[in-house]
Structures are given as C-alpha cells and as structure tokens.
Short mmCIF file of C-alpha atoms and ligand atoms in Angstrom, two decimals:
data_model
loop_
_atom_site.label_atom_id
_atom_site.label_comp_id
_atom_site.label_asym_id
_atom_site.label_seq_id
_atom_site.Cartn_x
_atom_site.Cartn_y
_atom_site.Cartn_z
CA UNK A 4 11.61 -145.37 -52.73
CA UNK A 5 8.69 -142.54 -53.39
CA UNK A 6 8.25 -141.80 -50.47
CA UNK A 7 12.17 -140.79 -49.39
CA UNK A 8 11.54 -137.05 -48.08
CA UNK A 9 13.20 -135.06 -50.33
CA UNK A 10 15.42 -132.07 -49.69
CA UNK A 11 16.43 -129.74 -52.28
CA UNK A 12 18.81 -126.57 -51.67
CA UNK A 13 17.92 -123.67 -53.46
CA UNK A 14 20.98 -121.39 -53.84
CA UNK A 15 19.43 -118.69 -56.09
CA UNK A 16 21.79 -116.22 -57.12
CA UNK A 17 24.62 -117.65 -54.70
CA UNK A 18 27.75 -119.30 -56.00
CA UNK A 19 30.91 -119.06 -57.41
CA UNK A 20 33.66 -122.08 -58.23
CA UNK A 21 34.79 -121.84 -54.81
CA UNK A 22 31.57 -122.90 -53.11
CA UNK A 23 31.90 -126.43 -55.20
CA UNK A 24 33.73 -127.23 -51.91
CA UNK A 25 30.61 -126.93 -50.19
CA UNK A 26 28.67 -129.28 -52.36
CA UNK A 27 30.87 -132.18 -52.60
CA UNK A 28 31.01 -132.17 -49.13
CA UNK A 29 26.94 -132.51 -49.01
CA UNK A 30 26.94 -134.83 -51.82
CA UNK A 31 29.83 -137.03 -49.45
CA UNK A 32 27.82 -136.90 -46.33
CA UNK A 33 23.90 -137.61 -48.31
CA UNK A 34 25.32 -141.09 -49.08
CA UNK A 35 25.06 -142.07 -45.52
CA UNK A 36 21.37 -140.91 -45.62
CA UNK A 37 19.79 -143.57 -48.54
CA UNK A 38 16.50 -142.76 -46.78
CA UNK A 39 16.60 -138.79 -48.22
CA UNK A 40 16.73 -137.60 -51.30
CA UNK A 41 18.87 -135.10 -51.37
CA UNK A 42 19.14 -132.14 -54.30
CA UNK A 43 20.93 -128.76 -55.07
CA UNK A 44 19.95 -126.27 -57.58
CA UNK A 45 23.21 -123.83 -57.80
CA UNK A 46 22.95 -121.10 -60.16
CA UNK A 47 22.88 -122.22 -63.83
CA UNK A 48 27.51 -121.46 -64.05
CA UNK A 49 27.83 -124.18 -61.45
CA UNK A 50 26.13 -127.27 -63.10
CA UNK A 51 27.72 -128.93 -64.92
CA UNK A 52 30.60 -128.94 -62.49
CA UNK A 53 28.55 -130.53 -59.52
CA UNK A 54 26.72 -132.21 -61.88
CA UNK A 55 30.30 -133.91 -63.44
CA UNK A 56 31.41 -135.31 -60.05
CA UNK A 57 28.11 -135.78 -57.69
CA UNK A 58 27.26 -139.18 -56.80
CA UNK A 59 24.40 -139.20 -54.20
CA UNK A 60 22.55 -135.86 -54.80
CA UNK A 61 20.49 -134.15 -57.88
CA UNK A 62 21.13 -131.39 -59.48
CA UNK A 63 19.03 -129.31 -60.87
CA UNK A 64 18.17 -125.83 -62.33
CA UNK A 65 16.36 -122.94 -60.68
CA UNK A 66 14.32 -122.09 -63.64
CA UNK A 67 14.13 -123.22 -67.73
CA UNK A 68 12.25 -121.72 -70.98
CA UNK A 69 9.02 -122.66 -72.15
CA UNK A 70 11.08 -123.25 -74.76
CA UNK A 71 13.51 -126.09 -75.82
CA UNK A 72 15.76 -122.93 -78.12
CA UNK A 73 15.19 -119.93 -79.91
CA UNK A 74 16.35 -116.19 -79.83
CA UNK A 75 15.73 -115.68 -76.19
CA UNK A 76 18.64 -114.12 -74.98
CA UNK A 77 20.02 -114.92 -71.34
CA UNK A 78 17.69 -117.22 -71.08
CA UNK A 79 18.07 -121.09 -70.79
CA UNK A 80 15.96 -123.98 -71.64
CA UNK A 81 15.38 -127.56 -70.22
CA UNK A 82 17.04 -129.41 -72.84
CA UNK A 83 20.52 -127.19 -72.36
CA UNK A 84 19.84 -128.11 -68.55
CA UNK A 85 19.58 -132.06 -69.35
CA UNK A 86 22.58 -131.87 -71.25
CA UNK A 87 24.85 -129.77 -68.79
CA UNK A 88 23.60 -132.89 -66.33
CA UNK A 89 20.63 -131.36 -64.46
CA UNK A 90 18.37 -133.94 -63.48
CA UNK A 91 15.40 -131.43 -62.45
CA UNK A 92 14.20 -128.04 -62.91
CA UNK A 93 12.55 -125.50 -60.03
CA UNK A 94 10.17 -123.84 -61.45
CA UNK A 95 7.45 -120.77 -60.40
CA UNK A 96 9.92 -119.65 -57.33
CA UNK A 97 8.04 -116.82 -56.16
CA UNK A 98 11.21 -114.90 -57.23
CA UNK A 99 11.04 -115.55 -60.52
CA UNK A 100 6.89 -115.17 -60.31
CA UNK A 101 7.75 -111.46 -58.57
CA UNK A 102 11.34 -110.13 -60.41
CA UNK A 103 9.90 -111.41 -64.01
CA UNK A 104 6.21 -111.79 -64.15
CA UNK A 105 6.00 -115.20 -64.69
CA UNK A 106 1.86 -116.40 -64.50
CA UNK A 107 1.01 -119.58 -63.58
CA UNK A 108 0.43 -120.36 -67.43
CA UNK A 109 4.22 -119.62 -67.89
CA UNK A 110 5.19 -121.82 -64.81
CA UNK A 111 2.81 -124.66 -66.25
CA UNK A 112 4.61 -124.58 -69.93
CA UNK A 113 7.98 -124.02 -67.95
CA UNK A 114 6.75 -127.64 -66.05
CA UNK A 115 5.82 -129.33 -69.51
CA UNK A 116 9.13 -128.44 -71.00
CA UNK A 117 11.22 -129.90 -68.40
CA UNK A 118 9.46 -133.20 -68.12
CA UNK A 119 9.56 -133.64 -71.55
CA UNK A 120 13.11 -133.64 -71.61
CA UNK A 121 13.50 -136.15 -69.08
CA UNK A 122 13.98 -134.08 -65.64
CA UNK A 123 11.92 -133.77 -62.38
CA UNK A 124 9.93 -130.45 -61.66
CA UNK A 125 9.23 -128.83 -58.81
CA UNK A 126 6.48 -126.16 -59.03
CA UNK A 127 6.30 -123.43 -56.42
CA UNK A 128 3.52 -121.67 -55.14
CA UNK A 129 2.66 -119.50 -52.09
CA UNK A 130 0.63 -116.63 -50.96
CA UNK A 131 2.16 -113.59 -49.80
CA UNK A 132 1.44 -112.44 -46.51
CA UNK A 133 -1.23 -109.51 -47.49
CA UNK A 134 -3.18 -112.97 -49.00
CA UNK A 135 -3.11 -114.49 -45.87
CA UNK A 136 -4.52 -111.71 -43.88
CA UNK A 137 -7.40 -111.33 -45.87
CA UNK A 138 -8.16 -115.42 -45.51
CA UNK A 139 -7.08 -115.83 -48.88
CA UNK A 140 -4.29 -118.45 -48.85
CA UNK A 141 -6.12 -121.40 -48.78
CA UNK A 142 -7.43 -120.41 -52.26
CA UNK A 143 -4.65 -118.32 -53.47
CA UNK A 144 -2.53 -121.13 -53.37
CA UNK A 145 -5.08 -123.88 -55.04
CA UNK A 146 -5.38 -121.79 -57.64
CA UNK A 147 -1.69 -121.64 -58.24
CA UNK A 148 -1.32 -125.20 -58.32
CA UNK A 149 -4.33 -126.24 -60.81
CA UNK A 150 -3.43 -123.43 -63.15
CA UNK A 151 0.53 -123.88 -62.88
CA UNK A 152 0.59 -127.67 -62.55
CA UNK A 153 1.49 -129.72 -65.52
CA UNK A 154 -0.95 -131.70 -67.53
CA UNK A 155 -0.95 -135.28 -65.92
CA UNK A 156 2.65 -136.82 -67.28
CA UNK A 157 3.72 -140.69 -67.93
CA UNK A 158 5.53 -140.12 -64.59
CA UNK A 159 4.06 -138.48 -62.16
CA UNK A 160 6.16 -139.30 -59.41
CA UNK A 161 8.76 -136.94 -60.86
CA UNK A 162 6.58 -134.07 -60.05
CA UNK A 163 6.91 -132.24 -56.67
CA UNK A 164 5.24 -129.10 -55.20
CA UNK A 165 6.29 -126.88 -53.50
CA UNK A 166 4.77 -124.65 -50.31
CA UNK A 167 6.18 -121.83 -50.17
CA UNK A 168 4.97 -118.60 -48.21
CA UNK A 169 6.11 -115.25 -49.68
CA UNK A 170 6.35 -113.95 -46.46
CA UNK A 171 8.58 -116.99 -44.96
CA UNK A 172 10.96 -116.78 -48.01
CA UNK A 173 14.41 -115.54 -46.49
CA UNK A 174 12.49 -113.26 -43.85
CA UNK A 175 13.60 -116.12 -40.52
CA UNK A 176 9.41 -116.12 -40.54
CA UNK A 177 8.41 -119.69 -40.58
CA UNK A 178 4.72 -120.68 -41.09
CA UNK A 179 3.42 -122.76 -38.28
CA UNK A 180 3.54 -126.57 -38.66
CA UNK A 181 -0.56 -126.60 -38.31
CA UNK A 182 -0.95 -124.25 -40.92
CA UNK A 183 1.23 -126.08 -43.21
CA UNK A 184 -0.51 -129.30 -42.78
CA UNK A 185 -3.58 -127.17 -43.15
CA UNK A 186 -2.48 -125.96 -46.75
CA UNK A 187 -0.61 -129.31 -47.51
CA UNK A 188 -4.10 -130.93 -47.04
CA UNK A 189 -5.80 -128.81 -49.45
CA UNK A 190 -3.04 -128.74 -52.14
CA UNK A 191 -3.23 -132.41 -52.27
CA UNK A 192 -6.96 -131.96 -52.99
CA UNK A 193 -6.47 -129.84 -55.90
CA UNK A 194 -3.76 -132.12 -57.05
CA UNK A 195 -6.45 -135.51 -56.91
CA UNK A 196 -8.62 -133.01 -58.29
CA UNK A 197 -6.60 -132.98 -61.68
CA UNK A 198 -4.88 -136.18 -61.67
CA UNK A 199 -7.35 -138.30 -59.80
CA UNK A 200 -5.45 -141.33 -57.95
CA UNK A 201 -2.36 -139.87 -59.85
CA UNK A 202 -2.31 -136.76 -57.67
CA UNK A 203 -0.82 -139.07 -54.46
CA UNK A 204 2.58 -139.46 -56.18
CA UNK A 205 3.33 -135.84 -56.29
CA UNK A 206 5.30 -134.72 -53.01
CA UNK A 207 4.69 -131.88 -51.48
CA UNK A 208 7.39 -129.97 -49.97
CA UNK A 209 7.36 -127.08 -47.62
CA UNK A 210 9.76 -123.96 -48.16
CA UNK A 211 10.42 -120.53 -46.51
CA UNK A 212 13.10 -120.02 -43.53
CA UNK A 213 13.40 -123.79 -43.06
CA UNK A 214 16.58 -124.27 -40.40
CA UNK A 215 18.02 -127.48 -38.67
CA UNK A 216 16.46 -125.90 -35.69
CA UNK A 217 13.11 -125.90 -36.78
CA UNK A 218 13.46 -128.90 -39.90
CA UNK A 219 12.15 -131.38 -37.46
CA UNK A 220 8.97 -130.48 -36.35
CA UNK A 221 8.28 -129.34 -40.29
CA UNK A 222 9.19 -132.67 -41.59
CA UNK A 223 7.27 -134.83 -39.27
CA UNK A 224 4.17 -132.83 -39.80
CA UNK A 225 1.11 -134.78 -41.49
CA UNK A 226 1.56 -134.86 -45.59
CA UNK A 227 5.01 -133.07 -45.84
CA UNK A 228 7.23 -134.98 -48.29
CA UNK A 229 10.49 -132.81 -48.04
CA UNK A 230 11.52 -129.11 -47.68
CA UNK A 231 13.05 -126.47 -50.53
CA UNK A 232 15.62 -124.41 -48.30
CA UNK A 233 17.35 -121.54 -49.34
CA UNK A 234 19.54 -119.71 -47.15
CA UNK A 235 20.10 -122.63 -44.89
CA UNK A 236 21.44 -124.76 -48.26
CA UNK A 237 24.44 -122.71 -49.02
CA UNK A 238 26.65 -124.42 -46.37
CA UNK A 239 27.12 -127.91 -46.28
CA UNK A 240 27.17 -128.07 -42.27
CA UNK A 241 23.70 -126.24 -42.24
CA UNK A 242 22.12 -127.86 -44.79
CA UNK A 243 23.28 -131.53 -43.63
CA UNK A 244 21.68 -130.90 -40.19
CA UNK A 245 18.28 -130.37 -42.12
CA UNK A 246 18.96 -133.93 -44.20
CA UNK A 247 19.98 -134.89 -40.88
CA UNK A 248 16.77 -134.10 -39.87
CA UNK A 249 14.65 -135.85 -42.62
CA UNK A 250 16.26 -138.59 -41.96
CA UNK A 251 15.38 -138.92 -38.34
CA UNK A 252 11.60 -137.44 -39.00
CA UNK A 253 11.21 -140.56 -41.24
CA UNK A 254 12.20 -143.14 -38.54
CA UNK A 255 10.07 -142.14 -35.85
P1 PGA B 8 14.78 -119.58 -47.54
O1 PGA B 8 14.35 -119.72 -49.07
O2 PGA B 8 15.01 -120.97 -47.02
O3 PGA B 8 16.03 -118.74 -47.56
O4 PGA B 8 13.65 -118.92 -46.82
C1 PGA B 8 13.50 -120.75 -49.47
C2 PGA B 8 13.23 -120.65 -50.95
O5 PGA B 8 13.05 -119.54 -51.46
O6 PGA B 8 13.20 -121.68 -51.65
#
C-alpha cells in the first residue's frame, strides 16, 4: 500500500530505557491502524531495543554518515543502523542542518548511503521564517530538495520528503494548511523535475508543531502523504491520536 499516510515520530534527543514503555504501547495500538504507516526514530541508544520487539511500526535513525565506517568519532553510519534493526534513516532535520552544518550535498550523500544499505530515507527541508518573509520559501525549499535529494534509486517509493518549516519546528507555530499544499505542490514539481514519472512515488510529509488537534485538517490537505512529529511523538497517547487521525483523514 504506497499510498498508506505515513507517520513517523521524531524523538530527537529524548529517551532513556524507561520510555520503551511508551513505544510498545504505540507499536500495540498501530496494528489496529493497517491503513498508516506508522514509524519512530528514538535516539540512536534506543534501537535496537524497539527495534528487537516492534511488530507494526519502523524504526529508524535520526541521522547516518556519508559514510558506511571510518575514523569518525561519535558518529554513526547507515550500515551500523541496518544492523542494530533500523529500517530507515531521517536525514537533513533542520537540526542537524543548523547545530552541525550539514549542506544539502551532505544530506544528499547522507540519502545515498542509507538506501544503499537497504533502509528508507526521509529528507528534510524547510525555510526558516526570515525566508518566508522575504517571499523566499517557495524557492528556498526547491532548492533544498533538488540539491539534497538522492540520485533516482531502484526504489523510489522508499524515499519520503519532508516539509518542514524552521519556524514551526517545536515553536506550537503551525503553517497554514493552504500554504502547505501551496509548497507540497511545488516540491512535487521539483521532485518530477529530477525523477520524471518516478518523482510521484516519493511522499511528502509535513512537519513542525503537528498535534492531534490540528493532525486532521493537515492530513486531509491536497498532496500530504503523512506528518514527521516531534514533540507530540514522545507519548504514546499523543502520538496515537495523530495516527488516529491519519487514519480517519484517509477514509473520508
Ligand atoms: P515538532 O518537531 O513536532 O516538535 O514541531 C517536528 C520535527 O522537528 O520533526
């Protein structure tokens, strides 16, 4: 199913052993939503544990190296991600573009890396708000994705993007549902302008202060294929409401 919205919780540096309670009790409740996809990326400690006993969700990585190994301390790469059990990788958060300087070359060999050893990507871009004052998202953002997107994979269907307004990250600022159709619309023309017919597989998610309040209206809106939530994915009774939500956005 390729077109199941898909909703990944983005935990960033949140998490300890005693919050595994918290994701067995969304991976539980996702398997009486087969119509969502349904993901967590914890920070990298807690991985292989949700990863050892999940059963309806994903789990995936915030980040990876360009690289597969090497002498890159504290780092940690793709392939160490497949093998803790990660089936995907975030990549190009606008945290990791803003705390370490990562360019949208980085993000795109970051992208490459991670589908070549077997997991789903999910590349982030956004403009922050001083970009969208000046009338710049439209093309901020396009030029994020063609420069950060991978080069056109055997499976592009295991590529997502997603939305993701610096200025709606964490801040309880949510872009309007007609702008994000607005920039969902154009994203998907820069993504069939590299890929061509290919470009339709890729989903496009929206991100930045999603809630189960406001999950609805964002996930019925024209073109969005999921949401990337952070705050609102760290408890399993918040984050359920917005899979809840998917889930009902899809049947109407
Ligand atoms: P937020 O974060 O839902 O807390 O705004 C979203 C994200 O950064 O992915």
């Amino acid at each position: 199913m390729p077109n199941r919205p898909y909703i990944v919780g983005n935990w960033k540096m949140n998490g300890t052993r005693a919050m595994l309670s918290e994701a067995r009790a969304i991976d539980r409740a996702a398997a009486r939503y087969p119509g969502v996809q349904v993901a967590l990326a914890p920070p990298f400690t807690l991985i292989a544990a949700m990863a050892a006993e999940a059963q309806a969700i994903g789990i995936g990585g915030q980040d990876c190296h360009t690289a597969v190994k090497g002498a890159h301390t504290g780092d940690i790469s793709a392939a160490m991600l497949a093998d803790a059990g990660a089936k995907l990788a975030i990549v190009g958060h606008s945290e990791r573009r803003g705390d370490h300087g990562e360019t949208d070359a980085v993000v795109k060999a970051k992208a490459e890396v991670a589908l070549a050893q077997g997991l789903g990507v999910i590349v982030c871009v956004g403009e922050t708000l001083a970009e969208r004052d000046a009338g710049n998202a439209e093309a901020v953002v396009k030029g994020q994705v063609a420069a950060s997107l991978p080069d056109l994979p055997e499976e592009p269907q295991r590529v997502a993007v997603a939305y993701e307004p610096v200025w709606a990250i964490g801040t309880g600022r949510v872009a309007a549902v007609s702008d994000v159709i607005a920039m969902h619309r154009a994203i998907r023309a820069t993504l069939t302008q590299a890929w061509g017919a290919e470009g339709a597989k890729v989903r496009i998610l929206y991100g930045g202060s999603v809630n189960a309040e406001n999950a609805g209206d964002l996930l019925a809106a024209e073109g969005v294929g999921g949401a990337l939530v952070g705050g609102a994915s760290l408890t399993a009774e918040s984050f359920l409401a917005i899979v809840a939500a998917a889930s009902s956005a899809r049947e109407e």
